[in-house]
Coordinates of C-alpha atoms in Angstrom, one line a residue:
X1 CA 125.0 47.0 118.3
X2 CA 123.7 45.5 121.0
X3 CA 119.8 44.9 121.4
X4 CA 117.1 42.1 122.4
X5 CA 118.0 38.7 122.1
X6 CA 114.8 37.3 120.9
X7 CA 115.3 34.4 119.5
X8 CA 118.9 31.8 120.7
X9 CA 121.5 30.9 116.9
X10 CA 124.4 32.5 115.8
X11 CA 124.2 33.2 111.7
X12 CA 126.9 35.3 109.3
X13 CA 125.4 36.5 105.9
X14 CA 125.2 39.3 104.1
X15 CA 122.1 41.5 104.7
X16 CA 118.2 41.3 102.8
X17 CA 117.5 45.5 103.8
X18 CA 113.6 45.5 103.6
X19 CA 112.3 48.6 103.7
X20 CA 107.8 48.1 103.4
X21 CA 106.5 50.3 101.1
X22 CA 105.5 53.6 102.3
X23 CA 102.6 54.2 100.5
X24 CA 101.7 57.9 99.5
X25 CA 98.2 58.2 99.5
X26 CA 95.7 60.3 97.8
X27 CA 93.4 62.6 99.8
X28 CA 90.5 64.8 99.1
X29 CA 86.8 65.9 99.4
X30 CA 84.3 64.0 97.1
X31 CA 80.2 65.6 97.0
X32 CA 77.7 64.2 99.1
X33 CA 76.5 62.2 96.0
X34 CA 79.8 60.0 95.3
X35 CA 80.0 58.6 100.0
X36 CA 77.7 55.8 97.9
X37 CA 79.9 54.8 95.5
X38 CA 83.1 55.6 97.9
X39 CA 81.4 53.5 100.6
X40 CA 80.7 50.7 98.3
X41 CA 85.2 51.0 97.3
X42 CA 86.1 50.8 100.7
X43 CA 83.8 47.9 100.9
X44 CA 85.0 46.2 98.5
X45 CA 88.4 46.8 100.0
X46 CA 88.3 45.3 103.0
X47 CA 86.6 41.8 101.0
X48 CA 88.9 42.0 98.7
X49 CA 91.5 41.4 101.8
X50 CA 88.8 39.3 103.8
X51 CA 89.5 37.0 101.0
X52 CA 93.0 37.5 100.5
X53 CA 93.5 36.7 104.5
X54 CA 91.2 33.6 104.4
X55 CA 93.5 32.1 101.5
X56 CA 96.7 32.7 104.0
X57 CA 94.4 31.0 106.4
X58 CA 94.1 28.2 104.9
X59 CA 98.1 27.8 102.8
X60 CA 98.9 28.1 107.0
X61 CA 96.8 25.7 108.3
X62 CA 98.8 23.4 106.6
X63 CA 102.1 24.4 107.0
X64 CA 102.3 26.4 110.0
X65 CA 101.5 25.9 113.1
X66 CA 98.4 26.7 115.5
X67 CA 100.5 30.0 116.4
X68 CA 100.8 31.2 112.8
X69 CA 96.9 30.5 111.4
X70 CA 96.2 32.5 115.3
X71 CA 98.1 35.5 114.4
X72 CA 96.3 35.4 111.2
X73 CA 92.8 35.1 112.5
X74 CA 93.7 37.6 114.1
X75 CA 93.8 39.9 111.5
X76 CA 90.1 38.9 109.9
X77 CA 88.4 39.5 113.2
X78 CA 90.0 42.8 113.1
X79 CA 88.8 43.5 109.3
X80 CA 85.8 41.9 110.2
X81 CA 84.9 44.2 112.9
X82 CA 81.7 46.1 113.2
X83 CA 83.4 48.7 114.2
X84 CA 86.7 49.2 112.0
X85 CA 83.9 49.6 109.1
X86 CA 81.1 51.7 110.8
X87 CA 83.2 54.5 111.7
X88 CA 85.4 54.4 108.4
X89 CA 82.4 54.7 106.3
X90 CA 80.4 57.3 108.8
X91 CA 83.7 58.6 108.3
X92 CA 83.8 58.8 104.8
X93 CA 79.5 60.4 105.0
X94 CA 80.5 63.0 107.7
X95 CA 83.9 64.1 105.9
X96 CA 83.0 64.0 102.2
X97 CA 86.3 62.7 101.8
X98 CA 87.8 59.6 100.7
X99 CA 88.1 56.6 101.7
X100 CA 92.0 56.0 101.4
X101 CA 91.5 59.2 103.7
X102 CA 89.7 58.5 106.4
X103 CA 91.8 55.0 106.3
X104 CA 94.8 55.8 107.3
X105 CA 93.2 58.3 109.6
X106 CA 90.8 55.5 111.4
X107 CA 93.4 53.1 112.3
X108 CA 95.6 56.6 113.2
X109 CA 94.3 57.3 115.7
X110 CA 93.6 54.2 117.1
X111 CA 96.8 53.1 116.7
X112 CA 97.5 55.9 118.6
X113 CA 95.4 54.6 121.3
X114 CA 97.6 51.1 121.4
X115 CA 101.0 53.3 121.5
X116 CA 99.7 55.2 125.4
X117 CA 98.3 51.8 126.6
X118 CA 100.4 51.3 129.7
X119 CA 100.0 47.2 128.6
X120 CA 103.3 45.7 126.4
X121 CA 101.6 43.8 125.4
X122 CA 98.6 46.3 123.7
X123 CA 102.1 48.5 122.6
X124 CA 103.0 45.2 120.0
X125 CA 99.1 44.8 119.2
X126 CA 99.7 48.0 117.0
X127 CA 102.3 46.5 114.1
X128 CA 98.8 43.8 113.9
X129 CA 96.8 47.5 113.0
X130 CA 99.7 48.6 110.7
X131 CA 99.6 45.6 108.6
X132 CA 95.5 45.5 108.4
X133 CA 96.0 49.3 107.4
X134 CA 98.8 48.8 104.9
X135 CA 96.3 45.5 103.4
X136 CA 93.9 48.2 103.0
X137 CA 95.3 51.2 101.5
X138 CA 97.0 48.4 99.1
X139 CA 93.5 47.2 97.7
X140 CA 92.0 50.6 97.8
X141 CA 95.0 52.0 95.5
X142 CA 95.1 48.7 93.6
X143 CA 99.1 48.5 94.0
X144 CA 100.5 44.7 94.5
X145 CA 102.2 43.8 98.4
X146 CA 105.7 43.2 98.3
X147 CA 106.2 39.8 99.4
X148 CA 109.2 38.0 101.2
X149 CA 107.8 34.7 99.2
X150 CA 110.7 35.6 96.4
X151 CA 113.8 35.8 98.5
X152 CA 115.5 32.2 96.7
X153 CA 119.1 32.6 98.7
X154 CA 120.1 32.6 101.5
X155 CA 120.0 36.0 103.7
X156 CA 119.9 38.4 107.0
X157 CA 116.8 39.9 106.5
X158 CA 117.5 43.4 108.3
X159 CA 114.6 45.7 108.7
X160 CA 112.2 48.8 110.9
X161 CA 109.6 46.4 111.8
X162 CA 108.1 43.4 110.3
X163 CA 104.1 41.7 109.7
X164 CA 103.0 39.3 111.1
X165 CA 102.1 38.4 107.7
X166 CA 104.7 39.3 106.1
X167 CA 107.4 37.2 108.4
X168 CA 104.6 33.6 108.4
X169 CA 104.9 34.4 104.1
X170 CA 108.9 35.1 103.4
X171 CA 110.7 31.7 103.0
X172 CA 112.3 31.5 106.0
X173 CA 114.2 28.3 104.0
X174 CA 116.6 31.3 103.1
X175 CA 116.0 33.6 106.2
X176 CA 119.1 33.1 108.5
X177 CA 118.8 35.6 110.2
X178 CA 116.2 38.5 111.5
X179 CA 117.5 41.9 112.7
X180 CA 115.1 44.7 113.5
X181 CA 115.0 48.2 114.8
X182 CA 111.6 47.5 117.0
X183 CA 110.4 45.0 118.5
X184 CA 110.4 42.2 121.8
X185 CA 110.6 39.2 123.4
X186 CA 106.5 39.2 122.9
X187 CA 106.6 40.3 119.4
X188 CA 105.0 38.4 117.3
X189 CA 108.1 38.5 114.9
X190 CA 110.0 36.9 117.9
X191 CA 107.6 33.7 119.3
X192 CA 107.6 33.1 115.7
X193 CA 111.8 33.4 115.1
X194 CA 112.2 31.3 118.1
X195 CA 108.9 28.7 116.7
X196 CA 110.9 28.3 113.0
X197 CA 114.3 28.4 114.5
X198 CA 115.5 32.1 113.4
X199 CA 118.6 34.0 115.5
X200 CA 117.1 36.6 115.8
X201 CA 118.2 40.4 117.3
X202 CA 115.4 42.9 117.4
X203 CA 114.9 46.0 119.1
X204 CA 117.5 47.9 117.4
X205 CA 116.6 51.3 117.0
X206 CA 118.1 51.8 113.9
X207 CA 119.8 49.7 112.6
X208 CA 117.7 50.0 109.1
X209 CA 119.1 52.6 109.1
X210 CA 123.2 51.9 109.0
X211 CA 122.6 48.8 106.0
X212 CA 123.0 48.2 102.9
X213 CA 121.9 45.8 100.9
X214 CA 124.6 42.7 100.5
X215 CA 126.5 44.0 103.7
X216 CA 128.4 41.2 105.2
X217 CA 126.6 40.7 109.1
X218 CA 127.3 39.2 112.0
X219 CA 123.5 38.0 113.8
X220 CA 124.6 36.6 117.5
X221 CA 121.0 35.6 119.0
X222 CA 122.8 34.5 121.5
X223 CA 124.7 37.6 123.0
X224 CA 121.9 40.7 120.9
X225 CA 125.2 41.4 119.6
X226 CA 124.5 42.3 115.5
X227 CA 128.2 43.3 114.2
X228 CA 128.2 45.4 111.0
X229 CA 130.3 45.1 108.3
X230 CA 132.5 43.1 110.4
X231 CA 136.8 42.1 109.4
X232 CA 137.9 39.5 108.6
X233 CA 139.1 38.3 112.1
X234 CA 135.7 39.5 113.7
X235 CA 134.5 36.7 110.3
X236 CA 136.6 34.1 111.6
X237 CA 136.4 34.7 115.0
X238 CA 131.9 34.2 113.9
X239 CA 132.5 31.8 111.8
X240 CA 135.0 29.7 115.0
X241 CA 131.7 30.1 117.6
X242 CA 129.2 29.7 114.5
X243 CA 130.5 26.0 114.5
X244 CA 131.5 25.8 117.9
X245 CA 128.3 26.9 118.7
X246 CA 126.4 23.9 115.8
X247 CA 129.0 21.3 117.6
X248 CA 127.9 22.3 121.0
X249 CA 124.5 21.7 120.1
X250 CA 124.5 18.8 118.1
X251 CA 127.0 16.6 121.6
X252 CA 124.2 17.8 123.4
X253 CA 121.9 16.1 121.5
X254 CA 123.7 13.0 122.1
X255 CA 122.3 13.7 125.9
X256 CA 118.6 13.3 124.9
X257 CA 117.7 10.0 125.1
X258 CA 119.6 10.0 129.1
X259 CA 118.4 10.5 132.2
X260 CA 118.6 13.9 133.8
X261 CA 121.3 11.4 136.6
X262 CA 125.0 12.7 138.7
X263 CA 127.0 10.2 138.5
X264 CA 126.5 7.8 141.8
X265 CA 123.3 7.4 140.1
X266 CA 120.9 10.1 141.9
X267 CA 118.5 11.0 140.0
X268 CA 116.0 14.4 139.0
X269 CA 113.7 15.8 136.8
X270 CA 114.0 18.3 133.7
X271 CA 111.1 19.9 132.5
X272 CA 109.7 23.0 130.0
X273 CA 108.2 25.4 131.3
X274 CA 105.6 26.5 128.0
X275 CA 104.3 30.4 126.5
X276 CA 102.0 28.7 124.1
X277 CA 101.1 25.4 122.5
X278 CA 102.9 24.7 119.6
X279 CA 106.0 24.6 121.7
X280 CA 105.3 21.0 123.2
X281 CA 107.2 20.1 120.1
X282 CA 109.9 21.7 121.6
X283 CA 110.2 20.5 124.9
X284 CA 110.1 16.9 122.9
X285 CA 113.0 17.6 120.9
X286 CA 114.9 18.8 123.6
X287 CA 114.6 15.4 125.5
X288 CA 111.4 17.6 128.9
X289 CA 111.1 14.7 131.1
X290 CA 107.5 17.1 131.0
X291 CA 106.2 20.8 131.5
X292 CA 106.4 21.7 135.0
X293 CA 105.4 25.4 133.7
X294 CA 102.8 26.1 130.8
X295 CA 101.5 29.4 131.2
X296 CA 98.0 30.2 130.8
X297 CA 97.7 34.4 130.2
X298 CA 98.4 34.0 126.6
X299 CA 94.2 32.9 126.9
X300 CA 93.7 36.3 128.6
X301 CA 96.1 38.4 127.0
X302 CA 95.2 39.3 123.6
X303 CA 92.3 42.0 122.8
X304 CA 88.4 41.4 122.8
X305 CA 86.5 39.5 125.3
X306 CA 88.6 36.7 127.6
X307 CA 89.1 33.0 126.2
X308 CA 85.4 30.5 125.9
X309 CA 86.0 27.2 128.0
X310 CA 86.1 25.6 125.0
X311 CA 89.8 27.5 123.0
X312 CA 91.1 26.3 126.6
X313 CA 89.8 23.1 127.2
X314 CA 91.2 23.4 123.4
X315 CA 94.4 24.4 124.3
X316 CA 94.9 22.2 127.3
X317 CA 94.1 18.5 125.9
X318 CA 97.0 19.8 122.9
X319 CA 99.5 19.5 125.5
X320 CA 98.5 16.4 127.1
X321 CA 98.2 15.3 124.5
X322 CA 101.3 15.4 122.6
X323 CA 103.0 14.6 126.8
X324 CA 101.2 11.1 126.7
X325 CA 103.2 8.5 127.6
X326 CA 106.2 11.1 128.1
X327 CA 105.3 13.2 131.2
X328 CA 103.2 15.8 132.8
X329 CA 102.0 18.8 132.8
X330 CA 102.1 21.4 134.6
X331 CA 99.6 24.4 134.5
X332 CA 99.5 27.4 136.4
X333 CA 96.0 28.9 136.5
X334 CA 95.7 32.4 135.4
X335 CA 98.1 35.0 136.9
X336 CA 97.8 38.3 135.5
X337 CA 97.7 41.7 137.0
X338 CA 100.9 43.6 137.7
X339 CA 103.0 43.5 133.9
X340 CA 100.4 41.4 132.4
X341 CA 96.6 42.6 132.3
X342 CA 94.0 41.7 130.7
X343 CA 92.5 44.4 127.6
X344 CA 89.5 45.8 128.6
X345 CA 89.3 44.7 132.0
X346 CA 88.3 47.8 134.7
X347 CA 90.3 47.8 137.5
X348 CA 93.9 47.3 136.6
X349 CA 95.6 51.0 137.5
X350 CA 97.0 50.4 140.1
X351 CA 99.6 52.4 141.7
X352 CA 101.8 49.2 143.4
X353 CA 100.8 46.7 140.5
X354 CA 103.4 44.1 141.6
X355 CA 102.4 43.5 144.8
X356 CA 98.3 44.1 144.3
X357 CA 95.6 42.5 142.3
X358 CA 97.1 40.0 140.5
X359 CA 97.5 36.0 140.4
X360 CA 95.2 34.1 142.4
X361 CA 93.5 37.7 144.2
X362 CA 92.5 37.5 141.0
X363 CA 91.0 34.9 140.6
X364 CA 89.7 34.5 144.2
X365 CA 87.6 38.0 142.9
X366 CA 86.5 36.6 139.8
X367 CA 85.6 33.5 140.3
X368 CA 83.6 33.7 136.9
X369 CA 86.7 33.6 134.7
X370 CA 88.4 31.0 137.5
X371 CA 85.7 28.0 137.2
X372 CA 85.3 28.1 133.3
X373 CA 89.8 27.4 133.7
X374 CA 88.9 24.9 136.4
X375 CA 86.1 23.8 134.2
X376 CA 88.1 23.4 130.9
X377 CA 91.3 22.4 132.9
X378 CA 89.3 19.1 134.7
X379 CA 87.8 18.3 131.2
X380 CA 91.6 18.0 129.3
X381 CA 92.7 16.2 132.0
X382 CA 91.1 13.1 130.5
X383 CA 94.1 12.8 127.6
X384 CA 97.2 13.1 129.8
X385 CA 98.7 13.4 133.2
X386 CA 96.9 17.1 134.2
X387 CA 98.9 19.3 137.6
X388 CA 97.2 21.6 138.5
X389 CA 99.3 24.9 139.9
X390 CA 98.4 27.6 142.3
X391 CA 100.6 31.2 141.1
X392 CA 101.3 33.4 144.7
X393 CA 99.6 32.0 147.3
X394 CA 100.1 33.8 150.0
X395 CA 98.9 31.7 153.1
X396 CA 96.6 28.7 154.5
X397 CA 93.1 30.9 153.9
X398 CA 94.6 31.7 150.2
X399 CA 95.6 28.0 149.3
X400 CA 92.0 26.6 150.5
X401 CA 89.8 28.7 149.5
X402 CA 91.4 28.0 145.7
X403 CA 91.3 24.2 146.2
X404 CA 87.3 25.3 147.6
X405 CA 86.8 26.5 144.1
X406 CA 88.1 24.2 141.9
X407 CA 85.8 21.3 144.9
X408 CA 82.7 23.1 143.7
X409 CA 83.7 22.6 139.8
X410 CA 84.7 18.9 140.5
X411 CA 81.1 18.9 142.3
X412 CA 79.5 20.4 139.5
X413 CA 81.5 17.8 136.6
X414 CA 80.2 14.9 138.6
X415 CA 77.1 16.7 138.0
X416 CA 76.9 17.1 134.7
X417 CA 78.6 13.3 134.2
X418 CA 82.0 15.0 132.5
X419 CA 84.7 12.5 133.4
X420 CA 87.7 13.9 134.4
X421 CA 90.7 12.5 136.3
X422 CA 89.7 12.5 139.7
X423 CA 93.1 11.7 141.0
X424 CA 94.3 15.0 139.2
X425 CA 97.5 17.0 141.6
X426 CA 97.5 20.4 142.9
X427 CA 100.4 22.3 143.9
X428 CA 100.9 25.4 144.8
X429 CA 103.9 28.0 143.9
X430 CA 106.1 29.3 146.7
X431 CA 107.2 33.1 145.8
X432 CA 105.6 35.3 148.4
X433 CA 108.0 35.1 151.7
X434 CA 104.7 34.7 153.8
X435 CA 105.0 31.4 151.3
X436 CA 108.1 29.9 151.9
X437 CA 107.9 30.7 155.4
X438 CA 105.1 28.8 156.0
X439 CA 105.9 26.3 153.6
X440 CA 105.5 23.5 156.1
X441 CA 101.2 24.5 156.1
X442 CA 101.0 24.7 152.8
X443 CA 103.3 21.1 152.0
X444 CA 100.3 19.4 154.1
X445 CA 97.7 20.9 151.4
X446 CA 98.8 19.9 148.0
X447 CA 100.5 17.1 146.5
X448 CA 103.7 19.7 145.4
X449 CA 105.7 22.8 145.7
X450 CA 107.4 24.8 142.6
X451 CA 109.9 27.7 144.3
X452 CA 108.8 30.6 141.4
X453 CA 112.4 32.3 142.2
X454 CA 111.2 35.5 139.7
X455 CA 109.3 36.8 142.1
X456 CA 110.9 35.0 145.3
X457 CA 113.9 36.9 144.7
X458 CA 112.0 40.2 144.1
X459 CA 110.1 40.0 146.9
X460 CA 113.0 38.7 148.8
X461 CA 115.6 41.3 148.4
X462 CA 113.0 44.5 148.3
X463 CA 114.1 45.5 144.3
X464 CA 112.3 46.3 141.5
X465 CA 114.0 43.9 138.8
X466 CA 113.1 46.7 136.2
X467 CA 114.5 48.9 137.7
X468 CA 118.3 49.7 136.6
X469 CA 119.3 51.9 139.3
X470 CA 118.9 49.1 141.3
X471 CA 118.9 45.3 139.1
X472 CA 122.6 45.2 140.5
X473 CA 120.7 44.2 143.5
X474 CA 118.4 41.3 141.9
X475 CA 121.4 38.6 143.3
X476 CA 119.8 34.8 143.5
X477 CA 122.9 34.0 144.8
X478 CA 121.9 36.4 148.3
X479 CA 122.5 34.5 151.5
X480 CA 118.5 35.6 152.3
X481 CA 118.0 34.2 148.9
X482 CA 119.1 31.2 149.4
X483 CA 118.8 29.9 152.7
X484 CA 114.8 30.2 151.8
X485 CA 114.9 27.9 149.1
X486 CA 116.8 24.9 151.3
X487 CA 113.2 26.0 154.0
X488 CA 111.1 25.1 151.2
X489 CA 113.3 21.8 149.7
X490 CA 113.1 20.6 153.3
X491 CA 109.4 21.5 154.1
X492 CA 108.4 19.7 151.6
X493 CA 110.5 16.6 151.9
X494 CA 109.6 16.4 155.0
X495 CA 105.9 15.7 154.2
X496 CA 107.4 13.4 151.4
X497 CA 105.9 16.0 148.3
X498 CA 108.3 17.2 146.0
X499 CA 110.2 20.4 144.9
X500 CA 110.2 21.9 141.7
X501 CA 111.7 25.1 140.1
X502 CA 110.3 27.0 137.2
X503 CA 112.7 30.4 137.4
X504 CA 115.1 31.5 135.2
X505 CA 117.1 30.0 138.2
X506 CA 116.4 27.0 137.0
X507 CA 117.4 27.0 133.4
X508 CA 121.2 29.0 134.6
X509 CA 123.5 26.5 134.6
X510 CA 125.8 28.6 136.9
X511 CA 123.5 27.4 139.6
X512 CA 122.5 23.3 138.7
X513 CA 124.9 22.0 140.8
X514 CA 123.9 24.2 143.7
X515 CA 120.6 23.2 143.9
X516 CA 120.9 19.8 143.3
X517 CA 123.0 19.3 146.6
X518 CA 120.2 21.5 148.0
X519 CA 118.2 18.5 147.0
X520 CA 116.1 20.4 144.6
X521 CA 113.7 17.7 143.1
X522 CA 111.8 19.4 139.8
X523 CA 113.9 21.7 137.5
X524 CA 111.9 23.7 135.2
X525 CA 113.0 25.7 132.3
X526 CA 113.0 26.8 128.7
X527 CA 113.9 24.2 126.6
X528 CA 116.3 24.9 124.3
X529 CA 118.3 25.2 128.2
X530 CA 117.4 20.9 129.2
X531 CA 119.9 19.6 127.7
X532 CA 122.8 21.5 128.7
X533 CA 121.7 21.1 132.7
X534 CA 121.3 17.9 131.5
X535 CA 125.0 17.7 130.5
X536 CA 126.4 19.4 134.2
X537 CA 123.8 17.2 136.8
X538 CA 125.6 13.8 134.2
X539 CA 129.4 15.4 135.5
X540 CA 129.1 15.7 139.1
X541 CA 128.2 13.8 142.0
X542 CA 125.6 13.8 144.4
X543 CA 127.6 14.2 147.1
X544 CA 130.0 17.3 145.5
X545 CA 126.9 18.4 145.1
X546 CA 125.2 18.3 148.6
X547 CA 129.4 19.3 150.6
X548 CA 129.3 22.5 147.8
X549 CA 125.6 23.8 148.7
X550 CA 126.8 23.0 153.2
X551 CA 130.3 25.4 151.8
X552 CA 128.0 28.0 150.2
X553 CA 124.9 28.0 153.2
X554 CA 127.7 29.3 155.6
X555 CA 128.8 32.0 153.2
X556 CA 127.9 35.5 154.4
X557 CA 127.4 37.6 150.8
X558 CA 126.8 36.9 148.0
X559 CA 129.6 37.9 146.1
X560 CA 131.5 35.6 148.3
X561 CA 129.1 33.3 146.9
X562 CA 129.1 33.8 143.6
X563 CA 133.3 34.2 143.5
X564 CA 133.2 30.9 145.1
X565 CA 130.6 29.4 143.1
X566 CA 132.2 30.5 139.2
X567 CA 136.3 28.6 140.8
X568 CA 134.6 25.5 141.7
X569 CA 132.7 25.4 138.6
X570 CA 135.6 26.2 136.3
X571 CA 138.0 23.8 138.3
X572 CA 135.5 21.4 136.6
X573 CA 133.8 22.3 133.2
X574 CA 136.6 25.4 131.9
X575 CA 133.2 27.4 131.4
X576 CA 132.1 29.7 134.2
X577 CA 135.3 31.5 134.4
X578 CA 132.9 35.6 133.1

């Protein structure tokens, strides 16, 4: 079965089929004089749930990361939400129905609203509401919740879905793989699986209906593949792949402390892209020379109010402290809009959001939010080497406007005697064709450039990556894309500033030598990809890379380029033939 690769790695084991108990809750009418007692019963259940979550939070604070704790705190906020309590108590009083019935009805209406939302983040919060509903109903009915904490043997966990609290409390020592019907890359389960380094494949629709406890199953988190009840030959094949994967990972770890330099001494920087603060530990573990892209959207894409200045300061300072002495941290200012919508904010409903109100366009129209973020960044800058990067700059005026806002916030900090790094570096992302064409103008105004290939390719070729009918047109090897890359790199070097790349192209080894040859200074990627890319870099000379780039730039179709590069790499590495 083919699903979503949520967490890399390979695992072979026995199925532990986990079914969240479906509660057959009672539904009945009550008399008016019983309403107060029913509301009291509901409030008592809410208080017991609150105590459970506080206890879980204390355990998590001692044993897990900040992100795990945030999930529990989100559940605490939900359970303490006065609107939720008010709707349920009002429902009990007005309908004269028992608490279980009203709890299920109110929360089902809430989950339906989230499921109908266009925003993927909001859809994935449905599981949090279901978790809360399950907790309340269990306490109302005095039923003990099934727990995964008691698993005492190595298993592959298979389920329809997992609640965040279930992932947090499961016995991670014995869970060797996770396979789910539901879930996506941004779900809490996916985030936690990557954090715990458990291979996971999600979004398989009906895998839980096709297995039984004790069945043998193969989980290939690298390919997003699950094999049910494999035969002996398949098991032997995957055991060999697992051994090769483990050996490969161990061999790569030997490169941890070695520089990213070619055989003839040309050095580049290999940086990490991170989504949440806790990922900095993975960046350090994989030998990152710094954080080339610290996405700040996680602070803004959750239900409720926009993250406060203190919350943002804590998140930025956490990463800077962990990277101090190891490398710089480049924080990208908020890049919302398009497919990333702030819950509760209006005006994101656009006909063409990818070309709409997003990134710096949003920031310049909501300077109240933008100033708070810049202020939090400046305050955090005293804890390490912080760089600020602006996304989706399309022209010189836009860049000058964001730099002006930054200068105003700096002056405000000076007036209030708030210390910050007066030499803080600023950079522009180049991900819009107009910015690529004037990258020489932009280079005069900033300290560095960073190429965002995901959007640059999409905008250059006019192809929606999410549209399966034309996805084949999304080609990084397109000659037009490669000409843009060379132009941007050359323009940056013309004004003596480094050029980085933080798009997915930087993490794919098939592009590494070509990018080296084009003159890229910094590669920024997911932490797990760093050592693989470093291995490629250390296996070639810069002369070979430049010769490859020169040959490629004379070719006229992406099919010719792709074929030539794969042949060139396969002759040297024997891993790029397919």
